[in-house]
Amino acid sequence: GVTGALAQPRLSIYRSDGSLMTRVSGWSDTADVRGAVAATGAFAFAPGSADAAVVLTLPAGSYTAHVDGGTGETLVEVYRVP
């Protein structure tokens, strides 16, 4: 539902020291992402969409989420999975 959405987003997660933890682009329908969506009540992505998602176990600390891949609007949501 985001108008003018970034067509091909790439999501990168960095540790507080600036080192890259992970980078994803494009939606992948994985069991861990489906499980997290179900457990948190988040909205599911449409099949074949270009949305990016990742499930991580993070120790306490500071992290940065960076989205790039062109010009457009993005929405970043973070959930604690029970």
PDB file of N, CA and C in Angstrom:
ATOM      1  N   GLY A   1       0.781  -1.199   0.000  1.00  0.00           N
ATOM      2  CA  GLY A   1       0.000   0.000   0.000  1.00  0.00           C
ATOM      3  C   GLY A   1       0.831   1.275   0.000  1.00  0.00           C
ATOM      4  N   VAL A   2       2.129   1.169  -0.199  1.00  0.00           N
ATOM      5  CA  VAL A   2       2.997   2.357  -0.243  1.00  0.00           C
ATOM      6  C   VAL A   2       3.011   2.876  -1.676  1.00  0.00           C
ATOM      7  N   THR A   3       2.567   4.121  -1.885  1.00  0.00           N
ATOM      8  CA  THR A   3       2.577   4.687  -3.230  1.00  0.00           C
ATOM      9  C   THR A   3       3.982   5.125  -3.604  1.00  0.00           C
ATOM     10  N   GLY A   4       4.331   4.954  -4.865  1.00  0.00           N
ATOM     11  CA  GLY A   4       5.664   5.321  -5.341  1.00  0.00           C
ATOM     12  C   GLY A   4       6.749   4.455  -4.744  1.00  0.00           C
ATOM     13  N   ALA A   5       6.397   3.197  -4.463  1.00  0.00           N
ATOM     14  CA  ALA A   5       7.336   2.291  -3.789  1.00  0.00           C
ATOM     15  C   ALA A   5       8.562   2.001  -4.647  1.00  0.00           C
ATOM     16  N   LEU A   6       9.678   1.832  -3.981  1.00  0.00           N
ATOM     17  CA  LEU A   6      10.925   1.435  -4.617  1.00  0.00           C
ATOM     18  C   LEU A   6      10.702   0.108  -5.338  1.00  0.00           C
ATOM     19  N   ALA A   7      11.021   0.034  -6.613  1.00  0.00           N
ATOM     20  CA  ALA A   7      10.688  -1.139  -7.426  1.00  0.00           C
ATOM     21  C   ALA A   7      11.489  -2.384  -7.042  1.00  0.00           C
ATOM     22  N   GLN A   8      12.760  -2.236  -6.749  1.00  0.00           N
ATOM     23  CA  GLN A   8      13.628  -3.371  -6.422  1.00  0.00           C
ATOM     24  C   GLN A   8      14.425  -3.064  -5.162  1.00  0.00           C
ATOM     25  N   PRO A   9      13.792  -3.088  -3.982  1.00  0.00           N
ATOM     26  CA  PRO A   9      14.516  -2.728  -2.765  1.00  0.00           C
ATOM     27  C   PRO A   9      15.571  -3.758  -2.378  1.00  0.00           C
ATOM     28  N   ARG A  10      16.637  -3.264  -1.791  1.00  0.00           N
ATOM     29  CA  ARG A  10      17.676  -4.119  -1.216  1.00  0.00           C
ATOM     30  C   ARG A  10      17.839  -3.691   0.233  1.00  0.00           C
ATOM     31  N   LEU A  11      17.647  -4.635   1.145  1.00  0.00           N
ATOM     32  CA  LEU A  11      17.716  -4.373   2.577  1.00  0.00           C
ATOM     33  C   LEU A  11      19.035  -4.892   3.118  1.00  0.00           C
ATOM     34  N   SER A  12      19.784  -4.028   3.791  1.00  0.00           N
ATOM     35  CA  SER A  12      21.053  -4.406   4.413  1.00  0.00           C
ATOM     36  C   SER A  12      20.960  -4.115   5.906  1.00  0.00           C
ATOM     37  N   ILE A  13      21.475  -5.024   6.725  1.00  0.00           N
ATOM     38  CA  ILE A  13      21.511  -4.856   8.169  1.00  0.00           C
ATOM     39  C   ILE A  13      22.973  -4.793   8.596  1.00  0.00           C
ATOM     40  N   TYR A  14      23.301  -3.747   9.372  1.00  0.00           N
ATOM     41  CA  TYR A  14      24.677  -3.529   9.815  1.00  0.00           C
ATOM     42  C   TYR A  14      24.754  -3.561  11.340  1.00  0.00           C
ATOM     43  N   ARG A  15      25.879  -4.061  11.857  1.00  0.00           N
ATOM     44  CA  ARG A  15      26.180  -3.988  13.284  1.00  0.00           C
ATOM     45  C   ARG A  15      26.605  -2.558  13.622  1.00  0.00           C
ATOM     46  N   SER A  16      26.660  -2.251  14.905  1.00  0.00           N
ATOM     47  CA  SER A  16      27.033  -0.897  15.336  1.00  0.00           C
ATOM     48  C   SER A  16      28.458  -0.523  14.918  1.00  0.00           C
ATOM     49  N   ASP A  17      29.316  -1.518  14.682  1.00  0.00           N
ATOM     50  CA  ASP A  17      30.683  -1.213  14.240  1.00  0.00           C
ATOM     51  C   ASP A  17      30.770  -0.989  12.727  1.00  0.00           C
ATOM     52  N   GLY A  18      29.601  -1.054  12.039  1.00  0.00           N
ATOM     53  CA  GLY A  18      29.558  -0.808  10.599  1.00  0.00           C
ATOM     54  C   GLY A  18      29.705  -2.041   9.738  1.00  0.00           C
ATOM     55  N   SER A  19      29.933  -3.194  10.358  1.00  0.00           N
ATOM     56  CA  SER A  19      30.095  -4.408   9.547  1.00  0.00           C
ATOM     57  C   SER A  19      28.728  -4.936   9.092  1.00  0.00           C
ATOM     58  N   LEU A  20      28.702  -5.420   7.870  1.00  0.00           N
ATOM     59  CA  LEU A  20      27.479  -5.938   7.262  1.00  0.00           C
ATOM     60  C   LEU A  20      27.133  -7.293   7.854  1.00  0.00           C
ATOM     61  N   MET A  21      25.890  -7.431   8.322  1.00  0.00           N
ATOM     62  CA  MET A  21      25.401  -8.720   8.838  1.00  0.00           C
ATOM     63  C   MET A  21      24.760  -9.541   7.724  1.00  0.00           C
ATOM     64  N   THR A  22      23.876  -8.889   6.981  1.00  0.00           N
ATOM     65  CA  THR A  22      23.154  -9.587   5.915  1.00  0.00           C
ATOM     66  C   THR A  22      22.629  -8.577   4.921  1.00  0.00           C
ATOM     67  N   ARG A  23      22.360  -9.056   3.714  1.00  0.00           N
ATOM     68  CA  ARG A  23      21.766  -8.223   2.661  1.00  0.00           C
ATOM     69  C   ARG A  23      20.810  -9.109   1.882  1.00  0.00           C
ATOM     70  N   VAL A  24      19.599  -8.619   1.669  1.00  0.00           N
ATOM     71  CA  VAL A  24      18.601  -9.355   0.891  1.00  0.00           C
ATOM     72  C   VAL A  24      17.962  -8.422  -0.114  1.00  0.00           C
ATOM     73  N   SER A  25      17.581  -8.984  -1.248  1.00  0.00           N
ATOM     74  CA  SER A  25      16.807  -8.219  -2.224  1.00  0.00           C
ATOM     75  C   SER A  25      15.821  -9.180  -2.862  1.00  0.00           C
ATOM     76  N   GLY A  26      14.649  -8.708  -3.046  1.00  0.00           N
ATOM     77  CA  GLY A  26      13.606  -9.543  -3.616  1.00  0.00           C
ATOM     78  C   GLY A  26      13.012 -10.465  -2.569  1.00  0.00           C
ATOM     79  N   TRP A  27      11.778 -10.720  -2.723  1.00  0.00           N
ATOM     80  CA  TRP A  27      11.017 -11.542  -1.785  1.00  0.00           C
ATOM     81  C   TRP A  27      11.372 -12.996  -1.963  1.00  0.00           C
ATOM     82  N   SER A  28      11.682 -13.665  -0.897  1.00  0.00           N
ATOM     83  CA  SER A  28      11.783 -15.115  -0.965  1.00  0.00           C
ATOM     84  C   SER A  28      10.826 -15.700   0.056  1.00  0.00           C
ATOM     85  N   ASP A  29      10.036 -16.604  -0.402  1.00  0.00           N
ATOM     86  CA  ASP A  29       8.992 -17.208   0.417  1.00  0.00           C
ATOM     87  C   ASP A  29       9.602 -18.367   1.193  1.00  0.00           C
ATOM     88  N   THR A  30      10.275 -18.031   2.299  1.00  0.00           N
ATOM     89  CA  THR A  30      10.952 -19.051   3.088  1.00  0.00           C
ATOM     90  C   THR A  30      10.117 -19.416   4.309  1.00  0.00           C
ATOM     91  N   ALA A  31      10.379 -20.582   4.838  1.00  0.00           N
ATOM     92  CA  ALA A  31       9.637 -21.057   6.009  1.00  0.00           C
ATOM     93  C   ALA A  31       9.847 -20.141   7.208  1.00  0.00           C
ATOM     94  N   ASP A  32      11.072 -19.628   7.411  1.00  0.00           N
ATOM     95  CA  ASP A  32      11.309 -18.769   8.572  1.00  0.00           C
ATOM     96  C   ASP A  32      10.574 -17.439   8.455  1.00  0.00           C
ATOM     97  N   VAL A  33      10.496 -16.883   7.254  1.00  0.00           N
ATOM     98  CA  VAL A  33       9.754 -15.631   7.067  1.00  0.00           C
ATOM     99  C   VAL A  33       8.254 -15.884   7.227  1.00  0.00           C
ATOM    100  N   ARG A  34       7.737 -16.944   6.647  1.00  0.00           N
ATOM    101  CA  ARG A  34       6.305 -17.274   6.808  1.00  0.00           C
ATOM    102  C   ARG A  34       5.966 -17.474   8.284  1.00  0.00           C
ATOM    103  N   GLY A  35       6.832 -18.169   9.025  1.00  0.00           N
ATOM    104  CA  GLY A  35       6.613 -18.390  10.451  1.00  0.00           C
ATOM    105  C   GLY A  35       6.608 -17.093  11.238  1.00  0.00           C
ATOM    106  N   ALA A  36       7.526 -16.184  10.914  1.00  0.00           N
ATOM    107  CA  ALA A  36       7.593 -14.899  11.603  1.00  0.00           C
ATOM    108  C   ALA A  36       6.352 -14.054  11.307  1.00  0.00           C
ATOM    109  N   VAL A  37       5.894 -14.079  10.073  1.00  0.00           N
ATOM    110  CA  VAL A  37       4.674 -13.349   9.700  1.00  0.00           C
ATOM    111  C   VAL A  37       3.492 -13.875  10.505  1.00  0.00           C
ATOM    112  N   ALA A  38       3.366 -15.179  10.581  1.00  0.00           N
ATOM    113  CA  ALA A  38       2.254 -15.787  11.331  1.00  0.00           C
ATOM    114  C   ALA A  38       2.354 -15.488  12.829  1.00  0.00           C
ATOM    115  N   ALA A  39       3.558 -15.544  13.381  1.00  0.00           N
ATOM    116  CA  ALA A  39       3.746 -15.359  14.822  1.00  0.00           C
ATOM    117  C   ALA A  39       3.529 -13.916  15.266  1.00  0.00           C
ATOM    118  N   THR A  40       3.774 -12.956  14.381  1.00  0.00           N
ATOM    119  CA  THR A  40       3.688 -11.550  14.761  1.00  0.00           C
ATOM    120  C   THR A  40       2.415 -10.863  14.278  1.00  0.00           C
ATOM    121  N   GLY A  41       1.708 -11.494  13.354  1.00  0.00           N
ATOM    122  CA  GLY A  41       0.527 -10.854  12.779  1.00  0.00           C
ATOM    123  C   GLY A  41       0.884  -9.819  11.722  1.00  0.00           C
ATOM    124  N   ALA A  42       2.110  -9.840  11.244  1.00  0.00           N
ATOM    125  CA  ALA A  42       2.527  -8.920  10.184  1.00  0.00           C
ATOM    126  C   ALA A  42       1.786  -9.271   8.898  1.00  0.00           C
ATOM    127  N   PHE A  43       1.767  -8.345   7.968  1.00  0.00           N
ATOM    128  CA  PHE A  43       1.107  -8.626   6.700  1.00  0.00           C
ATOM    129  C   PHE A  43       2.032  -9.458   5.815  1.00  0.00           C
ATOM    130  N   ALA A  44       1.443 -10.372   5.088  1.00  0.00           N
ATOM    131  CA  ALA A  44       2.210 -11.209   4.164  1.00  0.00           C
ATOM    132  C   ALA A  44       2.434 -10.452   2.863  1.00  0.00           C
ATOM    133  N   PHE A  45       3.551 -10.693   2.217  1.00  0.00           N
ATOM    134  CA  PHE A  45       3.817 -10.087   0.921  1.00  0.00           C
ATOM    135  C   PHE A  45       3.075 -10.866  -0.162  1.00  0.00           C
ATOM    136  N   ALA A  46       2.745 -10.175  -1.218  1.00  0.00           N
ATOM    137  CA  ALA A  46       2.100 -10.826  -2.353  1.00  0.00           C
ATOM    138  C   ALA A  46       3.111 -11.740  -3.049  1.00  0.00           C
ATOM    139  N   PRO A  47       2.678 -12.924  -3.476  1.00  0.00           N
ATOM    140  CA  PRO A  47       3.595 -13.809  -4.207  1.00  0.00           C
ATOM    141  C   PRO A  47       4.189 -13.084  -5.413  1.00  0.00           C
ATOM    142  N   GLY A  48       5.496 -13.231  -5.582  1.00  0.00           N
ATOM    143  CA  GLY A  48       6.181 -12.615  -6.713  1.00  0.00           C
ATOM    144  C   GLY A  48       6.519 -11.147  -6.521  1.00  0.00           C
ATOM    145  N   SER A  49       6.211 -10.576  -5.348  1.00  0.00           N
ATOM    146  CA  SER A  49       6.534  -9.171  -5.130  1.00  0.00           C
ATOM    147  C   SER A  49       8.041  -9.005  -4.973  1.00  0.00           C
ATOM    148  N   ALA A  50       8.498  -7.771  -5.045  1.00  0.00           N
ATOM    149  CA  ALA A  50       9.928  -7.482  -4.897  1.00  0.00           C
ATOM    150  C   ALA A  50      10.279  -7.082  -3.470  1.00  0.00           C
ATOM    151  N   ASP A  51       9.330  -7.199  -2.544  1.00  0.00           N
ATOM    152  CA  ASP A  51       9.593  -6.834  -1.155  1.00  0.00           C
ATOM    153  C   ASP A  51      10.737  -7.670  -0.588  1.00  0.00           C
ATOM    154  N   ALA A  52      11.507  -7.082   0.313  1.00  0.00           N
ATOM    155  CA  ALA A  52      12.640  -7.764   0.933  1.00  0.00           C
ATOM    156  C   ALA A  52      12.328  -8.033   2.395  1.00  0.00           C
ATOM    157  N   ALA A  53      12.669  -9.229   2.863  1.00  0.00           N
ATOM    158  CA  ALA A  53      12.434  -9.587   4.260  1.00  0.00           C
ATOM    159  C   ALA A  53      13.554 -10.490   4.742  1.00  0.00           C
ATOM    160  N   VAL A  54      13.836 -10.398   6.039  1.00  0.00           N
ATOM    161  CA  VAL A  54      14.861 -11.254   6.632  1.00  0.00           C
ATOM    162  C   VAL A  54      14.480 -11.531   8.080  1.00  0.00           C
ATOM    163  N   VAL A  55      14.809 -12.724   8.546  1.00  0.00           N
ATOM    164  CA  VAL A  55      14.610 -13.090   9.948  1.00  0.00           C
ATOM    165  C   VAL A  55      15.993 -13.297  10.550  1.00  0.00           C
ATOM    166  N   LEU A  56      16.272 -12.559  11.626  1.00  0.00           N
ATOM    167  CA  LEU A  56      17.583 -12.631  12.278  1.00  0.00           C
ATOM    168  C   LEU A  56      17.412 -12.813  13.772  1.00  0.00           C
ATOM    169  N   THR A  57      18.367 -13.482  14.386  1.00  0.00           N
ATOM    170  CA  THR A  57      18.473 -13.517  15.845  1.00  0.00           C
ATOM    171  C   THR A  57      19.586 -12.549  16.209  1.00  0.00           C
ATOM    172  N   LEU A  58      19.232 -11.498  16.941  1.00  0.00           N
ATOM    173  CA  LEU A  58      20.193 -10.444  17.244  1.00  0.00           C
ATOM    174  C   LEU A  58      20.460 -10.359  18.735  1.00  0.00           C
ATOM    175  N   PRO A  59      21.732 -10.373  19.126  1.00  0.00           N
ATOM    176  CA  PRO A  59      22.044 -10.097  20.528  1.00  0.00           C
ATOM    177  C   PRO A  59      21.741  -8.628  20.831  1.00  0.00           C
ATOM    178  N   ALA A  60      21.597  -8.302  22.104  1.00  0.00           N
ATOM    179  CA  ALA A  60      21.350  -6.911  22.482  1.00  0.00           C
ATOM    180  C   ALA A  60      22.423  -6.018  21.865  1.00  0.00           C
ATOM    181  N   GLY A  61      22.019  -4.855  21.398  1.00  0.00           N
ATOM    182  CA  GLY A  61      22.960  -3.935  20.788  1.00  0.00           C
ATOM    183  C   GLY A  61      22.262  -3.008  19.822  1.00  0.00           C
ATOM    184  N   SER A  62      23.060  -2.252  19.088  1.00  0.00           N
ATOM    185  CA  SER A  62      22.549  -1.294  18.109  1.00  0.00           C
ATOM    186  C   SER A  62      22.793  -1.823  16.705  1.00  0.00           C
ATOM    187  N   TYR A  63      21.811  -1.609  15.853  1.00  0.00           N
ATOM    188  CA  TYR A  63      21.883  -2.071  14.471  1.00  0.00           C
ATOM    189  C   TYR A  63      21.302  -0.995  13.567  1.00  0.00           C
ATOM    190  N   THR A  64      21.687  -1.037  12.305  1.00  0.00           N
ATOM    191  CA  THR A  64      21.168  -0.105  11.317  1.00  0.00           C
ATOM    192  C   THR A  64      20.586  -0.890  10.158  1.00  0.00           C
ATOM    193  N   ALA A  65      19.385  -0.496   9.735  1.00  0.00           N
ATOM    194  CA  ALA A  65      18.771  -1.057   8.526  1.00  0.00           C
ATOM    195  C   ALA A  65      18.909  -0.011   7.428  1.00  0.00           C
ATOM    196  N   HIS A  66      19.411  -0.437   6.282  1.00  0.00           N
ATOM    197  CA  HIS A  66      19.613   0.472   5.149  1.00  0.00           C
ATOM    198  C   HIS A  66      18.890  -0.121   3.944  1.00  0.00           C
ATOM    199  N   VAL A  67      18.093   0.702   3.268  1.00  0.00           N
ATOM    200  CA  VAL A  67      17.392   0.263   2.058  1.00  0.00           C
ATOM    201  C   VAL A  67      17.883   1.111   0.902  1.00  0.00           C
ATOM    202  N   ASP A  68      18.271   0.441  -0.189  1.00  0.00           N
ATOM    203  CA  ASP A  68      18.649   1.155  -1.401  1.00  0.00           C
ATOM    204  C   ASP A  68      18.116   0.383  -2.605  1.00  0.00           C
ATOM    205  N   GLY A  69      18.465   0.823  -3.783  1.00  0.00           N
ATOM    206  CA  GLY A  69      18.026   0.147  -4.995  1.00  0.00           C
ATOM    207  C   GLY A  69      17.305   1.057  -5.968  1.00  0.00           C
ATOM    208  N   GLY A  70      17.520   2.343  -5.848  1.00  0.00           N
ATOM    209  CA  GLY A  70      16.879   3.262  -6.788  1.00  0.00           C
ATOM    210  C   GLY A  70      16.166   4.380  -6.061  1.00  0.00           C
ATOM    211  N   THR A  71      15.162   4.923  -6.740  1.00  0.00           N
ATOM    212  CA  THR A  71      14.401   6.035  -6.199  1.00  0.00           C
ATOM    213  C   THR A  71      12.982   5.566  -5.905  1.00  0.00           C
ATOM    214  N   GLY A  72      12.498   5.892  -4.749  1.00  0.00           N
ATOM    215  CA  GLY A  72      11.133   5.534  -4.388  1.00  0.00           C
ATOM    216  C   GLY A  72      10.967   5.501  -2.887  1.00  0.00           C
ATOM    217  N   GLU A  73       9.747   5.274  -2.464  1.00  0.00           N
ATOM    218  CA  GLU A  73       9.407   5.216  -1.051  1.00  0.00           C
ATOM    219  C   GLU A  73       9.625   3.808  -0.508  1.00  0.00           C
ATOM    220  N   THR A  74      10.027   3.731   0.748  1.00  0.00           N
ATOM    221  CA  THR A  74      10.187   2.436   1.404  1.00  0.00           C
ATOM    222  C   THR A  74       9.550   2.480   2.785  1.00  0.00           C
ATOM    223  N   LEU A  75       9.253   1.321   3.293  1.00  0.00           N
ATOM    224  CA  LEU A  75       8.718   1.168   4.632  1.00  0.00           C
ATOM    225  C   LEU A  75       9.498   0.035   5.280  1.00  0.00           C
ATOM    226  N   VAL A  76      10.127   0.307   6.413  1.00  0.00           N
ATOM    227  CA  VAL A  76      10.873  -0.714   7.137  1.00  0.00           C
ATOM    228  C   VAL A  76      10.128  -0.995   8.429  1.00  0.00           C
ATOM    229  N   GLU A  77       9.836  -2.266   8.663  1.00  0.00           N
ATOM    230  CA  GLU A  77       9.177  -2.678   9.896  1.00  0.00           C
ATOM    231  C   GLU A  77      10.057  -3.699  10.601  1.00  0.00           C
ATOM    232  N   VAL A  78      10.133  -3.603  11.926  1.00  0.00           N
ATOM    233  CA  VAL A  78      10.925  -4.523  12.734  1.00  0.00           C
ATOM    234  C   VAL A  78       9.987  -5.148  13.760  1.00  0.00           C
ATOM    235  N   TYR A  79      10.030  -6.458  13.864  1.00  0.00           N
ATOM    236  CA  TYR A  79       9.168  -7.186  14.792  1.00  0.00           C
ATOM    237  C   TYR A  79      10.018  -8.062  15.701  1.00  0.00           C
ATOM    238  N   ARG A  80       9.578  -8.190  16.917  1.00  0.00           N
ATOM    239  CA  ARG A  80      10.160  -9.178  17.834  1.00  0.00           C
ATOM    240  C   ARG A  80       9.305 -10.432  17.699  1.00  0.00           C
ATOM    241  N   VAL A  81       9.925 -11.498  17.262  1.00  0.00           N
ATOM    242  CA  VAL A  81       9.198 -12.751  17.046  1.00  0.00           C
ATOM    243  C   VAL A  81       9.193 -13.548  18.343  1.00  0.00           C
ATOM    244  N   PRO A  82       7.988 -13.870  18.819  1.00  0.00           N
ATOM    245  CA  PRO A  82       7.915 -14.626  20.083  1.00  0.00           C
ATOM    246  C   PRO A  82       8.476 -16.036  19.951  1.00  0.00           C
TER     247      PRO A  82
END
